[in-house]
Coordinates of C-alpha atoms and ligand atoms in Angstrom, one line a residue:
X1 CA 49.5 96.6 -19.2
X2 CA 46.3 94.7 -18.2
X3 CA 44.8 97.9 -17.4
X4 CA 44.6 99.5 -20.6
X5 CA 41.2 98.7 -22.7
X6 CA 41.4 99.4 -26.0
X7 CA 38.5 101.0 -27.5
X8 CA 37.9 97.9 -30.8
X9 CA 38.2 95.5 -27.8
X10 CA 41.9 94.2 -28.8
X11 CA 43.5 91.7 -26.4
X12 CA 46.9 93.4 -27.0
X13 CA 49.8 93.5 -23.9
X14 CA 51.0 97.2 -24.1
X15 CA 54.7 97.8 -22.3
X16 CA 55.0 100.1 -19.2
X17 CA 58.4 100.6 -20.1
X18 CA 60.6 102.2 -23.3
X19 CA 63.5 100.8 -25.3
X20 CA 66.3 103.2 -25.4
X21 CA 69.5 100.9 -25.9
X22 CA 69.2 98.5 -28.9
X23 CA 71.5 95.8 -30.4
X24 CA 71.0 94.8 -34.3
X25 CA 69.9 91.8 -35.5
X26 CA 70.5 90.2 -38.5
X27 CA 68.3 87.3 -40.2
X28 CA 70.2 84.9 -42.8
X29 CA 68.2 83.8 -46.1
X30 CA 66.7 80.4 -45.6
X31 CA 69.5 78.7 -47.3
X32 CA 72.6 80.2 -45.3
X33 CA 70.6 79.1 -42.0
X34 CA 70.4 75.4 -43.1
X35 CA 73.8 75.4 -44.0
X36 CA 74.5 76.7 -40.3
X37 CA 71.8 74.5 -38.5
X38 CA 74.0 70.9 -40.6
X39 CA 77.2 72.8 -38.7
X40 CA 75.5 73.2 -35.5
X41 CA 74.3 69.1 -35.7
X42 CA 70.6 69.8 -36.0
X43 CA 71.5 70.9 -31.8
X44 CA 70.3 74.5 -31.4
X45 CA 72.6 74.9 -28.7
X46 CA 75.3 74.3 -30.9
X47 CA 74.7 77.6 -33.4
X48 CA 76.4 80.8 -33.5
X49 CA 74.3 83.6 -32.2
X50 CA 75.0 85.2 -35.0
X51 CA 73.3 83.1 -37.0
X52 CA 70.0 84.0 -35.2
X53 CA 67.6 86.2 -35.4
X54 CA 65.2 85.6 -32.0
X55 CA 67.1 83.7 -29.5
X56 CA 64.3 82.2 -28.0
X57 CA 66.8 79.2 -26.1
X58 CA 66.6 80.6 -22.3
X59 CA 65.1 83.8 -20.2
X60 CA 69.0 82.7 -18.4
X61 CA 70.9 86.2 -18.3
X62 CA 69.6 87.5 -21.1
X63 CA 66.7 89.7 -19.6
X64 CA 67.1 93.4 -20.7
X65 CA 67.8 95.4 -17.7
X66 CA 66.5 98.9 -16.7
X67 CA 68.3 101.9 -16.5
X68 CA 68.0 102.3 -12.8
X69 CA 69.8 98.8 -12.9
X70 CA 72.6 100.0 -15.3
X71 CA 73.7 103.1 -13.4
X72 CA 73.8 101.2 -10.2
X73 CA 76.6 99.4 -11.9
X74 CA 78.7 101.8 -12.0
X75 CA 78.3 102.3 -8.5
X76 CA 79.3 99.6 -7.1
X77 CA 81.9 99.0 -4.6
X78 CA 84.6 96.6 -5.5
X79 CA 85.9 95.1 -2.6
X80 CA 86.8 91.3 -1.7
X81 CA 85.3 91.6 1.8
X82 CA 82.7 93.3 3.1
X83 CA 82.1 95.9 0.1
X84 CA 79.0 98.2 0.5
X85 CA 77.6 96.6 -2.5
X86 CA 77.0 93.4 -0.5
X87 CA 75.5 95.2 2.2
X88 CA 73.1 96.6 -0.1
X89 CA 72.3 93.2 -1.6
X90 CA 71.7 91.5 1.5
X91 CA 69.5 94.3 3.0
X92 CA 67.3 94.1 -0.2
X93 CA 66.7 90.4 0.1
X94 CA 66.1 91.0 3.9
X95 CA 63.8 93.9 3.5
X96 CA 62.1 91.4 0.5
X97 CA 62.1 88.2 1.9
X98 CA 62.2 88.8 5.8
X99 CA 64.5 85.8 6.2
X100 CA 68.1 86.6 8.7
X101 CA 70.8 85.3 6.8
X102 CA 71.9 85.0 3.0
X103 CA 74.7 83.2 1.2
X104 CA 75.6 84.4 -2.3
X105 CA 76.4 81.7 -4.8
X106 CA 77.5 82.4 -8.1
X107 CA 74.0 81.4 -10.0
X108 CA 71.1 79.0 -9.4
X109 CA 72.3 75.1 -9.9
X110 CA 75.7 76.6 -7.5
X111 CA 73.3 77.4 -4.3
X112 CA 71.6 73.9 -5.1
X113 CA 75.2 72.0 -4.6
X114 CA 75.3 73.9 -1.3
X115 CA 71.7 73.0 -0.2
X116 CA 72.0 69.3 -1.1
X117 CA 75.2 68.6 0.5
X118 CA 74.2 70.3 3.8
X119 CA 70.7 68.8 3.4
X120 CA 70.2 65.9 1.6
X121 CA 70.6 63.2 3.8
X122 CA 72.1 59.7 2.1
X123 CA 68.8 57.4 1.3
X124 CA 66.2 59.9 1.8
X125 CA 63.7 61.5 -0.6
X126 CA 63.2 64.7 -1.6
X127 CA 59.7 65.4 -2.6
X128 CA 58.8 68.4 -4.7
X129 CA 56.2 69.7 -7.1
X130 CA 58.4 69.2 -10.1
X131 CA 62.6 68.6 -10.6
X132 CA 64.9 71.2 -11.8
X133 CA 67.6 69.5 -14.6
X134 CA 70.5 70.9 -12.4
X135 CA 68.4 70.3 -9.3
X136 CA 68.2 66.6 -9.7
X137 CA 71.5 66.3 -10.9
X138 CA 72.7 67.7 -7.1
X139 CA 70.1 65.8 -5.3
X140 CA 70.9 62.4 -7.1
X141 CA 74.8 63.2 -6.2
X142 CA 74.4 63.3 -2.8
X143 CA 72.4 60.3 -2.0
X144 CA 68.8 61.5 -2.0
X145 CA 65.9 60.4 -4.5
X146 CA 63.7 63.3 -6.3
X147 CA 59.9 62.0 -6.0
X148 CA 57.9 64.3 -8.1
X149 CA 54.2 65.5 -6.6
X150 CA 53.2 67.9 -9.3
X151 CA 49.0 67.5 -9.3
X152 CA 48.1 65.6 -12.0
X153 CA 47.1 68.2 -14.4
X154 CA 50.6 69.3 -14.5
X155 CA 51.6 66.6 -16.9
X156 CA 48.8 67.4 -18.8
X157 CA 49.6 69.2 -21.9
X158 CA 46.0 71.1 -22.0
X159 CA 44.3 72.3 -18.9
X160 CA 42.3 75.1 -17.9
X161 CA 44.0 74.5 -14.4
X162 CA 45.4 77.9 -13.4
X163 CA 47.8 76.5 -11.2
X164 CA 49.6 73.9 -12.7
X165 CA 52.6 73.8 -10.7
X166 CA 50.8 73.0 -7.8
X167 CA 51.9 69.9 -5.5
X168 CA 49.5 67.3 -4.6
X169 CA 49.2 67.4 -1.4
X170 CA 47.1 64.5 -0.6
X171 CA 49.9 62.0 -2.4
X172 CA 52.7 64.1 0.0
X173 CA 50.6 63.2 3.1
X174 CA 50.6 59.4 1.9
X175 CA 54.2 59.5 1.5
X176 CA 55.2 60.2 5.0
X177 CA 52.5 58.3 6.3
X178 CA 54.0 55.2 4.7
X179 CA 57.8 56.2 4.9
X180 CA 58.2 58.7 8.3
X181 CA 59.0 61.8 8.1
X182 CA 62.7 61.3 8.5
X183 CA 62.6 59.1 5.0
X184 CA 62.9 62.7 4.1
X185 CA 65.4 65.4 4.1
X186 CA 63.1 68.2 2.7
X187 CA 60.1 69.1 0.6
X188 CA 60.7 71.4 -2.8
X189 CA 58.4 73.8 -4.3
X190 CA 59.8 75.6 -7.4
X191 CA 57.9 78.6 -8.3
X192 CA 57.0 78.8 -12.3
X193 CA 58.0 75.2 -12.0
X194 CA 60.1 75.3 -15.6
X195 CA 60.3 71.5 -16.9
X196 CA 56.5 71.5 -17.3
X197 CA 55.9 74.7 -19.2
X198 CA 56.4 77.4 -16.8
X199 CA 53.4 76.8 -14.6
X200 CA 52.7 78.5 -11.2
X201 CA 51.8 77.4 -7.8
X202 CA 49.0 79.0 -5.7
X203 CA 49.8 80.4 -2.7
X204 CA 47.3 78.2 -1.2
X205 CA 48.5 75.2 -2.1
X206 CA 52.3 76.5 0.0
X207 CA 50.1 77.2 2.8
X208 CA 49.2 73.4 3.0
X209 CA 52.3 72.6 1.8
X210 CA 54.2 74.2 4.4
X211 CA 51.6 73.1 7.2
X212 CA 52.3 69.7 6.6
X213 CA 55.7 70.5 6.2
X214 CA 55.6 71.8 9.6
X215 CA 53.8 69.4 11.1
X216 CA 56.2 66.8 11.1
X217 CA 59.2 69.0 11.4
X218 CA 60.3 69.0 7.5
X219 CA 62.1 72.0 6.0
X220 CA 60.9 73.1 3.0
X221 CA 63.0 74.8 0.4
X222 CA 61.9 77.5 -2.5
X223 CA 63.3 77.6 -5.7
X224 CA 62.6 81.2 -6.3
X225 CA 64.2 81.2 -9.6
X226 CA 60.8 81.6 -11.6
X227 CA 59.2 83.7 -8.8
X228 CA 58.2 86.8 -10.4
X229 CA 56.1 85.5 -13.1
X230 CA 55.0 82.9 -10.2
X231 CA 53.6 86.2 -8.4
X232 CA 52.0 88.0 -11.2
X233 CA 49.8 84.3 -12.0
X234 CA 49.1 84.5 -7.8
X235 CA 48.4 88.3 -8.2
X236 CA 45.9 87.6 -11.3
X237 CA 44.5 84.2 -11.0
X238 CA 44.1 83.9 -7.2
X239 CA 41.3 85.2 -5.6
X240 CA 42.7 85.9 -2.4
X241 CA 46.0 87.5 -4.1
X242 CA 43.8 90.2 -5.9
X243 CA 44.0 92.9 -3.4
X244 CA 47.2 92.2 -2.3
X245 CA 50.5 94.1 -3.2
X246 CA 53.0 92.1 -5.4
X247 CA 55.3 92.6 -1.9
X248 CA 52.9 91.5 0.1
X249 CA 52.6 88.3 -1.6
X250 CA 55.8 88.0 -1.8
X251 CA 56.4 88.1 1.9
X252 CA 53.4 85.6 2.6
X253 CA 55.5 82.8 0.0
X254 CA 58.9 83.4 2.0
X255 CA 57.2 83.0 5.6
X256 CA 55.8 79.6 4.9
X257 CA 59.7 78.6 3.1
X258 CA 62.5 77.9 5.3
X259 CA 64.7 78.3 3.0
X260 CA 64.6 80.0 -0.2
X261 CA 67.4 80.1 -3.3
X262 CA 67.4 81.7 -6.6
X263 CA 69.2 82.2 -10.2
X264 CA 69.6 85.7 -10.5
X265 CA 69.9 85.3 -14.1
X266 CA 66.2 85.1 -13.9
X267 CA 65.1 86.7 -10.6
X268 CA 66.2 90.2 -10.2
X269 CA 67.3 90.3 -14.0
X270 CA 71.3 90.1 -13.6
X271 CA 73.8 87.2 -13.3
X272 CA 73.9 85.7 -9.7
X273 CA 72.1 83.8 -7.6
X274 CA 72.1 83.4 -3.7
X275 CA 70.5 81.7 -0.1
X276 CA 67.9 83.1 2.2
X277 CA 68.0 81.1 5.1
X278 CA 66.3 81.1 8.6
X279 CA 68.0 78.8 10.6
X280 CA 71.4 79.9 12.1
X281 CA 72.8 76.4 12.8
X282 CA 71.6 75.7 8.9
X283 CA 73.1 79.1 8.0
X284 CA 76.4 77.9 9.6
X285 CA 76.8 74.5 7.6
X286 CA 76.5 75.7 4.2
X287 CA 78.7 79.0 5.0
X288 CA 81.5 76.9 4.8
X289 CA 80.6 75.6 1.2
X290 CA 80.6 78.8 -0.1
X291 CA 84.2 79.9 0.3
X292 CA 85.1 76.2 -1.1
X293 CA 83.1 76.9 -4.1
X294 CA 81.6 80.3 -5.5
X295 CA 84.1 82.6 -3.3
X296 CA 84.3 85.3 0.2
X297 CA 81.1 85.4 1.7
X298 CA 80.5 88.9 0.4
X299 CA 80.3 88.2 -3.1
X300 CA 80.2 84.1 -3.6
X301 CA 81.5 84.1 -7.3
X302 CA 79.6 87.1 -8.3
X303 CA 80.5 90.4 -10.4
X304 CA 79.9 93.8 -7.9
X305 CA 78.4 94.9 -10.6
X306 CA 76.2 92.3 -11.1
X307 CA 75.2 92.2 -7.4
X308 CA 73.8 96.1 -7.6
X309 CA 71.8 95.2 -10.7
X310 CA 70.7 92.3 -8.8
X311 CA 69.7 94.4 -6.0
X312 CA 67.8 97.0 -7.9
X313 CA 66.0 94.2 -9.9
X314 CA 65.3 92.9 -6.9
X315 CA 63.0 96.2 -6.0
X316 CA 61.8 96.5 -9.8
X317 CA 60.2 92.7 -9.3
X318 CA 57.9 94.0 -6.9
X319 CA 56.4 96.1 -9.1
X320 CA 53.6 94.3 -11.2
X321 CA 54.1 96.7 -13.8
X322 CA 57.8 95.8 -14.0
X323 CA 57.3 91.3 -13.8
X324 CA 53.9 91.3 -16.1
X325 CA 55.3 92.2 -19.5
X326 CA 57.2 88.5 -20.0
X327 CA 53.8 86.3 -19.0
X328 CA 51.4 88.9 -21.0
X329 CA 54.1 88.1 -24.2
X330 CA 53.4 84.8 -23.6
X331 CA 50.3 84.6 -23.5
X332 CA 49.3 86.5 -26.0
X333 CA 51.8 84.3 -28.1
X334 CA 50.0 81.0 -26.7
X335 CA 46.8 82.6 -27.9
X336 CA 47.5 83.2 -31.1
X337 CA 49.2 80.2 -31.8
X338 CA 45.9 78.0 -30.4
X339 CA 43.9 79.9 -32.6
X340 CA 45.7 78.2 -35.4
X341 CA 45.4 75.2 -34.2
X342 CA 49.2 74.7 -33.2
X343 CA 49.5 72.7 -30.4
X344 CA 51.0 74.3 -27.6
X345 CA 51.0 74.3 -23.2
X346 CA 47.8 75.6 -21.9
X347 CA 47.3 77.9 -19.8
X348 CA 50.0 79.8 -21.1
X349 CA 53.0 79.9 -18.4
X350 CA 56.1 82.0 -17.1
X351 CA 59.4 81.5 -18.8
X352 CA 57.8 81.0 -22.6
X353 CA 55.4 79.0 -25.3
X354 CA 55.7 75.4 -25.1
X355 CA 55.1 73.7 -28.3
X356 CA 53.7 70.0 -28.4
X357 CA 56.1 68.3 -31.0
X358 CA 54.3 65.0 -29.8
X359 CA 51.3 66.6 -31.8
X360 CA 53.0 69.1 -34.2
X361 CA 54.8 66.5 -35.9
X362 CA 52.8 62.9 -34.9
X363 CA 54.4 61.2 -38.1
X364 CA 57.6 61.3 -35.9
X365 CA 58.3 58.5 -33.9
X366 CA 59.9 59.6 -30.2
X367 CA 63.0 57.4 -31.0
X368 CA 63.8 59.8 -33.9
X369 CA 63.4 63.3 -31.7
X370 CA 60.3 65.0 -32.7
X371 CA 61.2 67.8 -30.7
X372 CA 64.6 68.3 -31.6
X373 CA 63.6 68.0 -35.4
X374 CA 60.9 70.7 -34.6
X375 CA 63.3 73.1 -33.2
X376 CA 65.5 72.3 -36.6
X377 CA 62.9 73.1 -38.6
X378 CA 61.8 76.1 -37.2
X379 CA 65.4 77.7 -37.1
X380 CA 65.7 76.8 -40.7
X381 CA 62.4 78.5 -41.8
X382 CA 62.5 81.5 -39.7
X383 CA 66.4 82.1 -38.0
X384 CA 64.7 81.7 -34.6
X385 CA 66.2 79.4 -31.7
X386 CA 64.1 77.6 -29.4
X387 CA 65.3 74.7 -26.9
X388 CA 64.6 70.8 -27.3
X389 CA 62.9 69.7 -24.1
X390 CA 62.2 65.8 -24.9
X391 CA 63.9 62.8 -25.6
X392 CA 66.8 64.3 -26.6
X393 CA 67.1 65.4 -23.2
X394 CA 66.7 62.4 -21.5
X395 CA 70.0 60.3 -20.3
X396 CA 70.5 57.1 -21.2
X397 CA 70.4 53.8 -18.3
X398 CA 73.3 52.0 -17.6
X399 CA 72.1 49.3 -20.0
X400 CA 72.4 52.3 -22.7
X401 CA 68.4 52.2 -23.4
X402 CA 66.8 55.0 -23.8
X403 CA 64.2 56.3 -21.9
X404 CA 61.0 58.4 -23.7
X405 CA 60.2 61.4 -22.6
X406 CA 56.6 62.3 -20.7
X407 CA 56.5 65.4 -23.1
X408 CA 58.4 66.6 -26.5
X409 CA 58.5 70.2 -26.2
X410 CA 60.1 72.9 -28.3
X411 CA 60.3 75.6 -25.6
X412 CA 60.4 79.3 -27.0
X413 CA 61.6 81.2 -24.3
X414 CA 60.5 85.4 -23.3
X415 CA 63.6 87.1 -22.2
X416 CA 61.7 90.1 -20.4
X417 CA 61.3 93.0 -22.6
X418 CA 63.9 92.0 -25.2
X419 CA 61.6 91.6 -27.9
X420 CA 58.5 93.4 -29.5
X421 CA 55.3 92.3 -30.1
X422 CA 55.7 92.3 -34.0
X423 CA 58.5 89.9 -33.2
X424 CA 56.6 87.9 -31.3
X425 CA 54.0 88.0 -34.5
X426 CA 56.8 87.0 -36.7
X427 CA 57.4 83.7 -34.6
X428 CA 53.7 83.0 -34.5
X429 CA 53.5 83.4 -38.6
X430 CA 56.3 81.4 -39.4
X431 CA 55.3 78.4 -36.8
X432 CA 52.0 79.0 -38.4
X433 CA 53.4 78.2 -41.5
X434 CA 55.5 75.5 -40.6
X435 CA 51.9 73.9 -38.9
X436 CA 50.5 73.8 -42.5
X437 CA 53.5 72.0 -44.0
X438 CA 54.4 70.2 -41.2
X439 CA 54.3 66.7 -43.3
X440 CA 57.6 67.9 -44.6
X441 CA 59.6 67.3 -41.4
X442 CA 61.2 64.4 -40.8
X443 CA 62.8 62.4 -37.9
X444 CA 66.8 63.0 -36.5
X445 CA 69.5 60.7 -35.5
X446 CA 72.3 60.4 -34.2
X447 CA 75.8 61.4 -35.4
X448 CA 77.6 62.3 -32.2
X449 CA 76.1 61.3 -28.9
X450 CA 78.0 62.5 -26.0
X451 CA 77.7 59.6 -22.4
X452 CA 76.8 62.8 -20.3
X453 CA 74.4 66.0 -21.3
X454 CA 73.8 64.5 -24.6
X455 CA 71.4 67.7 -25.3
X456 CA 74.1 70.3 -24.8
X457 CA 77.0 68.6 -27.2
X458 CA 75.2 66.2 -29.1
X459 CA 75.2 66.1 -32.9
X460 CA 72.6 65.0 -35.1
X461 CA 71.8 64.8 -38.8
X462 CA 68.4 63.9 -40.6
X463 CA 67.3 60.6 -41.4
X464 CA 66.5 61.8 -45.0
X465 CA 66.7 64.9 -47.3
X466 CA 63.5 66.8 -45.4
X467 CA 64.9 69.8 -44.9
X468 CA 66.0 70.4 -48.9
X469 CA 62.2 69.7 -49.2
X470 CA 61.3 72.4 -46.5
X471 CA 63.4 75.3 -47.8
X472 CA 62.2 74.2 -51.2
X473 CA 58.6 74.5 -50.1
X474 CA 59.6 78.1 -48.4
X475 CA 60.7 79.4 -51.5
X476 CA 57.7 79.0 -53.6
X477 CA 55.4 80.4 -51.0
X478 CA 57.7 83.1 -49.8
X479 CA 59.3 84.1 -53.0
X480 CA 62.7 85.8 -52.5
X481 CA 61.7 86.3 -48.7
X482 CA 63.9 86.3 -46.2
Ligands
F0G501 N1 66.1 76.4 -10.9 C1 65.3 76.7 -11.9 C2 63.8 76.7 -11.7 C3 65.8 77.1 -13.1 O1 65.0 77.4 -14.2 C4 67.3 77.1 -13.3 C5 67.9 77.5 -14.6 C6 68.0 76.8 -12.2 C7 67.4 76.4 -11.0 C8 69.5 76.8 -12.3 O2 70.0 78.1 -12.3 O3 71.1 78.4 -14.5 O4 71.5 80.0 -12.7 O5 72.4 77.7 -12.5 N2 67.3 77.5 -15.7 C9 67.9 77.9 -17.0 C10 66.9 77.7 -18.1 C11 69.2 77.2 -17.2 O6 67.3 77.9 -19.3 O7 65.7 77.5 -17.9 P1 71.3 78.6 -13.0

């Protein structure tokens, strides 16, 4: 894609790849979508998905896989134990990753129960660039504290940092200088690091990760969920990257992890997830676990079929060609969408755009969910779902107050080469338009609030009648419209 000029200068991704299987999609007028976003409780999670037009919630499972992936489903070998399909699974990731064992799991969060009750030590701190929802959740189960490193442009909404994600490794230093090294049980680096917009880690920054990490005898463990569009940012920003193969960079992340897990719903572009692991005594602890939980050792909860997509997207994610389409999507997106002034994450990330509700709507106090309004207000003007990453999100203390979120994102996820770049216009026209009227929207609160995961069940309503205004405003500058 990168490599193509075009000859008026355009700054247009181009797709190395065809469509040959399609589903339809249908878009609802602008009234019929805000009668299903009142029955959905202004949630997003919460609607029909056939309601929507671009499902923009999560790149989770819903990445379009190739054709090479689709017929090796159909070869798989369905067995409980030791099928051929496994075999095949666990040679790829040993051929990829160079690490002697793997445990299959049946996706991301379910090889992070394993890891934190084999390794999370009761009291002790597990430092990291940046927490995972799920990841926390496991960590804070079993005893152990998640301190978060991330540099500090990280939590800066604009930056022309190119590696956002990185760890400080200065402050990570400090923290075993004051607490000892055995204060913790390991040291975390996620790859595309998710909760703050996607952003990548340099492979420079692992190195003296892992250094220090070895130094004082610390494991450190890989979230490789978000590793492919982690590889094309080290591939194209990284200086030292640029003459190296996608594989080879690859290989260089996994020698200076220990241990390495991943969803497969996003790496490899199946359903799955799984282990790598170097340590045979480490290997032996969580085996147990994953009988208990996901299933035999040969397919730990997965599909066969599943695990031979996995496998071949496994091979297909070291080709640049094959991991550059979703962060070129995006950024094209976050480029068009700063050109009209819409605040949104910069540099543009893996995973999707990141909008800045804090900014987009600033009439909106926090305590009334700018972000969650946001994403109701763009599903009502344009039948396309994004994901609520602020407030709403955040748990309640055990005195029931509130915390405020650091950011108030709308998240508009990529699911790789689902859609096309005139869809991608279509989002960027309509949040344009919603940018110019954004007076209009107005503040949520609460109708239902669930004790746990409020964001996934919650229901909401709006503080006033804003969204009659909204699809009121629609109409006279879109006419009959859809
Ligand atoms: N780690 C990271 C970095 C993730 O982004 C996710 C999932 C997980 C672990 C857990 O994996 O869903 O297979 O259990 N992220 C999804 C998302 C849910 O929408 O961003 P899982």
């Amino acid at each position: 894609m990168s490599k193509v000029t075009f000859f008026r200068g355009q700054q247009l991704p181009l797709e190395m790849h065809k469509v040959r299987i399609i589903q339809k999609l249908t878009l609802l007028p602008i009234e019929e979508r805000k009668e299903a976003m009142a029955e959905a409780g202004y949630n997003t999670f919460l609607l029909e998905n056939k309601d929507v037009f671009l499902d923009m919630l999560t790149d989770s499972g819903v990445n379009a896989m190739s054709q090479d992936q689709q017929a090796a489903m159909l070869m798989a070998d369905d067995a409980y134990a030791g099928s051929a399909t496994y075999t095949r699974l666990h040679d790829k990731l040993v051929e990829i990753f160079d690490m002697e064992y793997f445990l299959p799991a049946h996706q991301g969060r379910a090889a992070e129960n394993i890891i934190s009750k084999v390794m999370v030590r009761e009291g002790t701190l597990v430092p990291m660039n940046y927490h995972f929802t799920t990841t926390l959740a496991h960590i804070t189960v079993n005893g152990g504290e998640v301190v978060e490193l991330v540099i500090p442009e990280g939590l800066e909404v604009t930056s022309d940092h190119p590696f956002k994600g990185n760890l400080d490794v200065d402050a990570l230093r400090k923290l075993i200088d004051e607490r000892g090294a055995e204060a913790l049980s390991y040291v975390r680096m996620e790859a595309g690091t998710n909760l703050i917009g996607g952003q990548p880690f340099s492979v420079q920054n692992l190195r003296e990760v892992s250094a220090v990490c070895r130094e004082h005898g610390i494991p450190l463990v890989l979230d490789a969920s978000l590793l492919a569009d982690n590889l094309y940012f080290n591939k194209v920003r990284e200086e030292s990257c640029r003459d190296k193969s996608i594989r080879e960079i690859t290989k260089e992340i996994a020698d200076l992890s220990d241990v390495l897990y991943f969803s497969a719903r996003k790496l490899g572009f199946g359903r799955g997830g799984g282990i790598c692991i170097r340590d045979e005594e480490l290997y032996k602890k969580m085996r147990g676990y994953v009988p208990m939980f996901e299933g035999f050792l040969t397919y730990g909860g997965m599909s066969v079929r599943e695990m031979e997509a996995i496998t071949v997207g496994l091979d297909e994610t070291m080709d640049e060609d094959m991991i550059n389409q979703g962060p070129q999507f995006i950024e094209y997106m976050v480029t068009e969408l700063d050109k009209r002034n819409i605040p949104v994450i910069t540099p543009a990330g893996g995973l999707g755009a990141h909008v800045d509700a804090m900014r987009f709507v600033d009439h909106i106090p926090q305590t009334e969910y700018p972000a969650a309004a946001l994403a109701a207000a763009l599903y009502v003007c344009s039948g396309v779902r994004g994901m609520e990453r602020g407030t709403m999100s955040e748990a309640r203390d055990a005195e029931g107050v509130e915390p405020l979120a650091d950011m108030e994102l709308v998240r508009l996820a990529m699911p790789r080469r689902v859609f096309t770049l005139s869809q991608v216009n279509y989002v960027i026209d309509r949040l344009d338009w919603l940018y110019q009227n954004r007076q209009l929207i107005g503040g949520l609160e609460w109708e239902e609030e669930p004790e746990i995961l409020r964001f996934f069940y919650g229901r909401l309503k709006p503080k006033n009648d804003w969204l009659e205004q909204l699809v009121e405003k629609f109409r006279e500058d879109f006419g009959d419209s859809l």
